[in-house]
Every structure is written in C-alpha cells, then in structure tokens.
CSV table of C-alpha atoms in Angstrom, one decimal:
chain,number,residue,atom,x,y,z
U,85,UNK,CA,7.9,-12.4,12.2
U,86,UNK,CA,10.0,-12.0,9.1
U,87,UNK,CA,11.4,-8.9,7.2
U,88,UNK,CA,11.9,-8.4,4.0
U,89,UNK,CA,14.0,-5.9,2.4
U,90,UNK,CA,12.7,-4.9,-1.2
U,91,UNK,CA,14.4,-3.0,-3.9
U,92,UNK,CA,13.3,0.3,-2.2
U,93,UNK,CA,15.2,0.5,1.3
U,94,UNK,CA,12.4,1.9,3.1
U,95,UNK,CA,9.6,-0.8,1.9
U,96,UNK,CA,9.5,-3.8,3.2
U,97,UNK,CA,7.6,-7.4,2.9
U,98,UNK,CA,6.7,-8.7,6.7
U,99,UNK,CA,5.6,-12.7,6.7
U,100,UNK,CA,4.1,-13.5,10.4
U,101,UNK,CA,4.9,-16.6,12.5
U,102,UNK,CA,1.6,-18.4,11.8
U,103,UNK,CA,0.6,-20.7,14.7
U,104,UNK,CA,-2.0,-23.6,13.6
U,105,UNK,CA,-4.0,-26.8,14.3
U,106,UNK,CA,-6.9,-28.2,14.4
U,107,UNK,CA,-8.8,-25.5,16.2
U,108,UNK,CA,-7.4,-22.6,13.4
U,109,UNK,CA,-4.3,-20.1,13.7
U,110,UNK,CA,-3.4,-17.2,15.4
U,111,UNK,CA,-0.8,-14.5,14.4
U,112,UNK,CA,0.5,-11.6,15.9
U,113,UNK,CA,0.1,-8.5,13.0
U,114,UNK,CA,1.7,-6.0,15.0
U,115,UNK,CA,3.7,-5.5,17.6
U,116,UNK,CA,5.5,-2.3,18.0
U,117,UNK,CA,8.9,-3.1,19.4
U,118,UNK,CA,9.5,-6.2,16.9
U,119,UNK,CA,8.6,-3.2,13.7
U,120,UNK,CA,11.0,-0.5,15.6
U,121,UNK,CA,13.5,-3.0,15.9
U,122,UNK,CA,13.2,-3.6,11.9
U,123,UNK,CA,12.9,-0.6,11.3
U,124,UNK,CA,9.4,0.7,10.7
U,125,UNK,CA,9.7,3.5,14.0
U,126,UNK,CA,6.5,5.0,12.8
U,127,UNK,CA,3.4,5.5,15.4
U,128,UNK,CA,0.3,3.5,13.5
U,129,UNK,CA,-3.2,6.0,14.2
U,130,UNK,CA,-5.6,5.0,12.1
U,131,UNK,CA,-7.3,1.5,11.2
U,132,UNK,CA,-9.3,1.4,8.5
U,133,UNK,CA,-11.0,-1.6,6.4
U,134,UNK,CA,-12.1,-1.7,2.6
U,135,UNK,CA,-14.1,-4.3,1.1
U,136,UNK,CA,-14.0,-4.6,-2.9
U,137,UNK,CA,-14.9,-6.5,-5.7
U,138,UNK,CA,-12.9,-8.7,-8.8
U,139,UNK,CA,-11.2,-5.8,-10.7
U,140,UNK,CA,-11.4,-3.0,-8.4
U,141,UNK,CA,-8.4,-1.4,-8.7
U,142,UNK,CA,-7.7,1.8,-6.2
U,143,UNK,CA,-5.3,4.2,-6.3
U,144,UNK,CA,-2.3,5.6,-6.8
U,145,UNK,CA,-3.2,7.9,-3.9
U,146,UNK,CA,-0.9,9.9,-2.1
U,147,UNK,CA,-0.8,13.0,1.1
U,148,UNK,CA,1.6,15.8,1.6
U,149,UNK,CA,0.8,18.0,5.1
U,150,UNK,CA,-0.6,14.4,6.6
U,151,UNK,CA,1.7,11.7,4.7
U,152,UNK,CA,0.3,8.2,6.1
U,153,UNK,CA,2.7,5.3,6.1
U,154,UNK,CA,0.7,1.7,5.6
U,155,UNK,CA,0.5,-1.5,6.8
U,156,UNK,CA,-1.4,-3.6,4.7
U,157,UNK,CA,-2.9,-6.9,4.9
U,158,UNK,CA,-5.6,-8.9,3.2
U,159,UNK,CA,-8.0,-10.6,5.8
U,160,UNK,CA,-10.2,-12.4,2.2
U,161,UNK,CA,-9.3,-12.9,-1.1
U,162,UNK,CA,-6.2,-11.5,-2.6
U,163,UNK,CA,-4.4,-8.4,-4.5
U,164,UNK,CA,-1.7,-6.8,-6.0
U,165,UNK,CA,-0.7,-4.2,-3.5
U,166,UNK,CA,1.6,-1.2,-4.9
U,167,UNK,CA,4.2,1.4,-3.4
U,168,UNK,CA,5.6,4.1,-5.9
U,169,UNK,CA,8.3,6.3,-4.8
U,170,UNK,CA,6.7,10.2,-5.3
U,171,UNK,CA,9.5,11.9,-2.8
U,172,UNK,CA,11.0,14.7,-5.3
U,173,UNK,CA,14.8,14.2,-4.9
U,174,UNK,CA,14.6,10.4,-3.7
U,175,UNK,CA,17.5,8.2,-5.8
U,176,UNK,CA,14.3,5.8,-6.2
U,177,UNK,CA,11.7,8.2,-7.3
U,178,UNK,CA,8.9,7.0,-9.8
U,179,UNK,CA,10.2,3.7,-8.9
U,180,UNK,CA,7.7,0.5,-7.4
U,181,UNK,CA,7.7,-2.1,-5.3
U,182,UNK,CA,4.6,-4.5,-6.1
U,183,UNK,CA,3.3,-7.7,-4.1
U,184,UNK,CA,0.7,-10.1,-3.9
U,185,UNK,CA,-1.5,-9.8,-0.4
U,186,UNK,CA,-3.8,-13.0,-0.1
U,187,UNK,CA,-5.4,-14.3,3.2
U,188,UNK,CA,-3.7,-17.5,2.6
U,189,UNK,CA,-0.3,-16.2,2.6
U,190,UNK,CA,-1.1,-13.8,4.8
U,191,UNK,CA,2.0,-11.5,4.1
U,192,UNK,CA,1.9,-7.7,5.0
U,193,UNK,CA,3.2,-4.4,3.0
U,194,UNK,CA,4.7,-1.6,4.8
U,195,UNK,CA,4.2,1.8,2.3
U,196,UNK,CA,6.2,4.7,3.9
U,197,UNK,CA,5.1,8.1,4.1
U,198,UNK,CA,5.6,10.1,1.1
U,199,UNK,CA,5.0,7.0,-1.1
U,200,UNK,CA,1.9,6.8,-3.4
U,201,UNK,CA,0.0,3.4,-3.1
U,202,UNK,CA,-2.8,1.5,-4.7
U,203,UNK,CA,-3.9,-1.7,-4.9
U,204,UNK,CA,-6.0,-4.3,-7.8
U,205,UNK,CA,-8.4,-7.2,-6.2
U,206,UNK,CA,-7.6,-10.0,-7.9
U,207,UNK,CA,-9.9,-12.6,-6.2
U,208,UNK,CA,-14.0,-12.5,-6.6
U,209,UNK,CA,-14.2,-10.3,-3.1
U,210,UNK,CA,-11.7,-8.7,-1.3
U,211,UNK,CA,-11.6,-7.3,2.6
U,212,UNK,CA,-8.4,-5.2,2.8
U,213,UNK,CA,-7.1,-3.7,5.9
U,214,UNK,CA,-4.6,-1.1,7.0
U,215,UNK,CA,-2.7,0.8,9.6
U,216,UNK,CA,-1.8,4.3,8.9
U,217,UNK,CA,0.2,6.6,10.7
U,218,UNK,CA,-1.7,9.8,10.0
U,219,UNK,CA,-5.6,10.4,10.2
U,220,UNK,CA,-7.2,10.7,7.0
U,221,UNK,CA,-8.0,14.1,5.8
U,222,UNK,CA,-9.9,14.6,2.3
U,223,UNK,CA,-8.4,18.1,1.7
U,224,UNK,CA,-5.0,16.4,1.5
U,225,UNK,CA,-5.0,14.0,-0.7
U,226,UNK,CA,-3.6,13.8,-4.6
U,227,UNK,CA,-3.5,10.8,-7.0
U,228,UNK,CA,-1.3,10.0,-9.8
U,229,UNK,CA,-2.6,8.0,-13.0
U,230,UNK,CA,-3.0,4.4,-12.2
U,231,UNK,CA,-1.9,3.3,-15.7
U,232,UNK,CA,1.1,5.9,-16.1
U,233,UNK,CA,4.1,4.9,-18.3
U,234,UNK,CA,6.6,6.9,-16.7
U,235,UNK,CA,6.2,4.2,-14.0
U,236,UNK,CA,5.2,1.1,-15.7
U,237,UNK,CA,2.8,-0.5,-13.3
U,238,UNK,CA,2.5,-4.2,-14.7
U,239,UNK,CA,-1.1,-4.6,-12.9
U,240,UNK,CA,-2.3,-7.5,-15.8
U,241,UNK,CA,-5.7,-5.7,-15.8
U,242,UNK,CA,-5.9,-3.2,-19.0
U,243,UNK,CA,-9.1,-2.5,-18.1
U,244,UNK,CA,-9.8,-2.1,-14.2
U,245,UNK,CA,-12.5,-0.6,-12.6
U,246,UNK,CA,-11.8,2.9,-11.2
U,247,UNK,CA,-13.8,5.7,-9.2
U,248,UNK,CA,-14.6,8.9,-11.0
U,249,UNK,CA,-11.9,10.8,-8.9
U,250,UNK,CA,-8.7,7.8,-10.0
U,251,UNK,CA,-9.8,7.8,-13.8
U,252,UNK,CA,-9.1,11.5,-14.0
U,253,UNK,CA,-5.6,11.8,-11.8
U,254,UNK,CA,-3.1,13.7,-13.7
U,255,UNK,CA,0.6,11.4,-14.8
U,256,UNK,CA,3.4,11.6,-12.0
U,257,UNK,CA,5.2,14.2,-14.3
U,258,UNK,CA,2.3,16.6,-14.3
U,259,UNK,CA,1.7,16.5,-10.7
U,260,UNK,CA,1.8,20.2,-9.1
U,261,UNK,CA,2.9,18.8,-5.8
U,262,UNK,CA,4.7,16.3,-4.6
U,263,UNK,CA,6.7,15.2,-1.0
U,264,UNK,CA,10.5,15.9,-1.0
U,265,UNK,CA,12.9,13.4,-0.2
C-alpha cells in the first residue's frame, strides 16, 4: 500500500498493492497496523455503502459531538470525492483536498474527523463505500453549501442533483457551529 501526502497534512491518497491474473485481483483495503504506521491511528466503527446515480452529488456534510473520519472507496463507477477543512483555528481551514475514486483505479480517501466531505458521481452508477470512525447519529449532523465560493469547489457540474436537506445548507461563514482545531 502507498500513501500519499496531499496539501492538507492530515488527508491523505492511499493506492493498494493490486494482485492480478487471469482468475481477477485481490487487494488488501485495510489493515490496521499498515494505516497506524502512516499515520491514520483512528479506530474505523462503522461500514456503510451508498449507491447513486450520474450527477448525484452529496454533501458537504459534517459532525461535531460524533466527528467520523472516512475511508472511501469506489467498488463501481467513479467520483470526485471532497475533504474541506471546517476545524475553526486550523492554518488550512476552508481549504480542500479533491480526488477522483473510480473502481478501476481503485485509490482510497482518508477524510479526518472534523473535516466536511461530499462527493459527485461522475459515471452512469456509482456504489460508494466507507469506513467511519464514529456511529452515525442524525441529531449530529450539519452541512455547508455544496457550491460555496468562500471555498471554491471546482465539481464541473453547475447543476448537480441534491437532496432537499443539501440544497438548503447555510455557506461555511454562516455556519453556527463548527469543530475547533
């Protein structure tokens, strides 16, 4: 497995070995003491799996009492996958790191916790999975604007298809609460 450092220190790009032949591949995704040793020491608690069509875009989405940290990967079709910086006092706040998740390249996105992160299917169908390190709870979550200039998002999709809930998010400098840094 291969790390990759990205212009936000705590984000980072992870390629796996891929074995193949004629039969297929295999990969490992996760293995904990190759991610502590690169620095990802967070326990993962939570799987979850979300399957979207061409133009889907969801998120920015964020927690505070149960901040979830992310490992994303794309197991069909591919995406633009998105961490903002949202921690109030961080030298890289309202700053992103974007990247392109296909199941042919098979790359994976670690999103710390206290980072907001969304994600735009770019392919006819997408099956996107995850790892979190905190369970999900509804009462705790908060969104920023998907298309906020402050941040500058370069999704190529003016016009995505959103949920009721992400179309109405307030812009990161109207948000009422935020992590800290």
């Amino acid at each position: 497995m291969k790390f990759f450092n990205t212009n936000i220190d705590e984000v980072k790009i992870i390629e796996p070995k891929i074995c193949s032949d004629s039969r297929g591949y295999f990969f490992e995704a996760f293995q904990s003491n190759i991610f502590n040793d690169n620095g990802i020491t967070e326990t993962f608690v939570q799987d979850n799996e979300v399957q979207s069509k061409q133009g889907v875009l969801r998120g920015l989405h964020y927690q505070l009492k149960k901040p979830q940290g992310k490992l994303v990967r794309v197991i069909t079709g591919s995406i633009i996958d998105v961490a903002v910086d949202v921690r109030l006092g961080s030298p890289t706040f309202s700053q992103y790191q974007l990247v392109k998740l296909t199941a042919e390249n098979r790359k994976m996105f670690y999103i710390p916790p206290g980072f907001a992160h969304g994600y735009l299917v770019l392919s006819n169908n997408s099956i996107v999975i995850y790892k979190c390190t905190n369970t999900y709870d509804p009462d705790d979550e908060y969104g920023i604007k998907w298309d906020d200039n402050e941040i500058g998002i370069n999704w190529k999709n003016k016009d995505p298809i959103l949920s009721k809930r992400d179309e109405n998010l307030p812009l990161l400098k109207n948000q009422k609460f935020l992590p800290k840094f």
